Short mmCIF file of C-alpha atoms in Angstrom, two decimals:
data_model
loop_
_atom_site.label_atom_id
_atom_site.label_comp_id
_atom_site.label_asym_id
_atom_site.label_seq_id
_atom_site.Cartn_x
_atom_site.Cartn_y
_atom_site.Cartn_z
CA MET A 1 0.00 0.00 0.00
CA ARG A 2 1.31 3.44 -0.89
CA PHE A 3 1.97 6.27 1.54
CA PHE A 4 -1.16 8.31 0.83
CA GLU A 5 -3.34 5.20 0.85
CA GLN A 6 -1.93 4.24 4.26
CA LEU A 7 -2.41 7.76 5.55
CA ALA A 8 -6.00 7.89 4.26
CA ARG A 9 -6.76 4.52 5.85
CA ARG A 10 -5.29 5.52 9.23
CA SER A 11 -7.06 8.88 9.13
CA SER A 12 -10.35 7.19 8.33
CA GLU A 13 -9.88 4.56 11.05
CA ILE A 14 -9.46 7.13 13.80
CA ASP A 15 -11.47 9.96 12.18
CA SER A 16 -8.59 12.41 12.49
CA LEU A 17 -6.29 14.48 10.32
CA VAL A 18 -3.85 15.26 13.13
CA CYS A 19 -0.17 15.03 12.23
CA VAL A 20 2.13 15.27 15.25
CA GLY A 21 5.45 16.98 14.55
CA LEU A 22 8.37 15.54 16.49
CA ASP A 23 10.89 18.34 16.09
CA PRO A 24 12.72 18.61 19.41
CA ASP A 25 14.09 21.87 20.75
CA PHE A 26 17.60 20.96 21.83
CA ARG A 27 17.86 24.19 23.81
CA LYS A 28 15.32 22.68 26.21
CA ARG A 29 16.32 19.00 26.12
CA ARG A 30 19.59 17.15 26.05
CA ILE A 31 20.01 14.85 23.04
CA GLU A 32 20.06 11.90 25.45
CA ASP A 33 16.55 12.80 26.67
CA VAL A 34 14.88 13.43 23.33
CA ALA A 35 13.77 9.86 22.55
CA ALA A 36 12.09 9.45 25.95
CA PHE A 37 10.38 12.84 25.57
CA ASN A 38 9.15 11.91 22.09
CA ARG A 39 7.97 8.51 23.33
CA ALA A 40 5.81 10.26 25.95
CA ILE A 41 4.32 12.52 23.25
CA ILE A 42 3.66 9.52 20.99
CA GLU A 43 1.99 7.54 23.79
CA ALA A 44 -0.22 10.52 24.69
CA THR A 45 -1.29 11.23 21.11
CA THR A 46 -1.63 7.75 19.57
CA PRO A 47 -5.46 7.72 19.74
CA TYR A 48 -5.64 11.07 17.90
CA ALA A 49 -2.72 11.07 15.46
CA ALA A 50 -3.10 9.98 11.86
CA CYS A 51 0.66 10.21 11.48
CA TYR A 52 3.87 11.49 13.04
CA LYS A 53 6.39 13.74 11.33
CA PRO A 54 9.89 13.85 12.73
CA ASN A 55 12.03 16.31 10.80
CA ILE A 56 15.37 14.62 10.16
CA ALA A 57 17.23 17.95 10.10
CA PHE A 58 16.54 18.49 13.81
CA TYR A 59 18.23 15.19 14.59
CA GLU A 60 21.09 15.00 12.11
CA GLN A 61 22.61 18.26 13.33
CA PHE A 62 23.79 16.25 16.36
CA GLY A 63 25.44 13.53 14.31
CA LEU A 64 25.22 9.92 15.43
CA PRO A 65 23.60 10.67 18.83
CA GLY A 66 20.88 12.64 17.02
CA LEU A 67 20.28 9.86 14.52
CA ARG A 68 20.06 7.36 17.37
CA ALA A 69 17.41 9.57 18.98
CA LEU A 70 15.53 9.61 15.67
CA GLU A 71 15.82 5.84 15.38
CA ALA A 72 14.42 5.38 18.90
CA THR A 73 11.65 7.86 18.12
CA LEU A 74 10.66 5.98 14.96
CA ALA A 75 10.65 2.68 16.88
CA ALA A 76 8.21 4.19 19.41
CA ILE A 77 5.64 5.07 16.75
CA PRO A 78 2.79 2.53 16.67
CA ARG A 79 2.78 0.18 13.69
CA ALA A 80 -0.46 1.69 12.31
CA SER A 81 1.30 5.03 11.84
CA ARG A 82 4.87 3.87 11.30
CA SER A 83 5.07 3.94 7.49
CA SER A 84 3.68 7.46 7.45
CA ALA A 85 6.25 8.61 9.99
CA THR A 86 9.14 6.94 8.24
CA LEU A 87 8.31 8.58 4.96
CA SER A 88 7.72 11.92 6.63
CA ALA A 89 11.17 11.73 8.18
CA ALA A 90 12.67 11.06 4.79
CA ILE A 91 10.88 13.86 2.94
CA SER A 92 10.64 16.52 5.61
CA VAL A 93 13.52 18.53 4.17
CA THR A 94 12.21 21.28 1.90
CA PRO A 95 12.59 20.26 -1.73
CA PRO A 96 14.68 22.49 -3.97
CA ARG A 97 12.87 25.16 -5.92
CA PRO A 98 12.74 24.81 -9.68
CA THR A 99 15.32 26.78 -11.56
CA PRO A 100 13.75 29.97 -12.90
CA ALA A 101 13.67 30.53 -16.63
CA PRO A 102 16.40 32.84 -17.90
CA CYS A 103 15.44 36.48 -18.06
CA SER A 104 15.24 38.03 -21.45
CA ASN A 105 16.49 41.54 -22.00
CA SER A 106 13.66 43.21 -23.79
CA GLY A 107 14.91 44.50 -27.06
CA ALA A 108 18.59 43.86 -26.28
CA SER A 109 20.53 41.40 -28.34
CA ALA A 110 23.59 39.46 -27.36
CA PRO A 111 26.88 40.78 -28.77
CA SER A 112 28.16 39.00 -31.85
CA PRO A 113 31.26 36.81 -31.36
#
């Protein structure tokens, strides 16, 4: 089943469109405490959340300890929402903008070689 099909099914099952962002503020929590904090959020919101969205950039800035916290966070997400969360973690970085078309100088021509 594809991502949006899984998300639609989960949303329909619990009659909710809630997506819980798991973007820790490392000014308030030590990296070692993040997974436990996220687990508490996940446990409290499971009945209401259609999916979870950890933003990988918040975790990878702390290298391996941050990625371990992300891994523990993903493991804490209930199976019904897990595929949504995993994909959200992978795509949460803003995609690049398309390259704009070159500007044309109105009336100006390029110099001859």
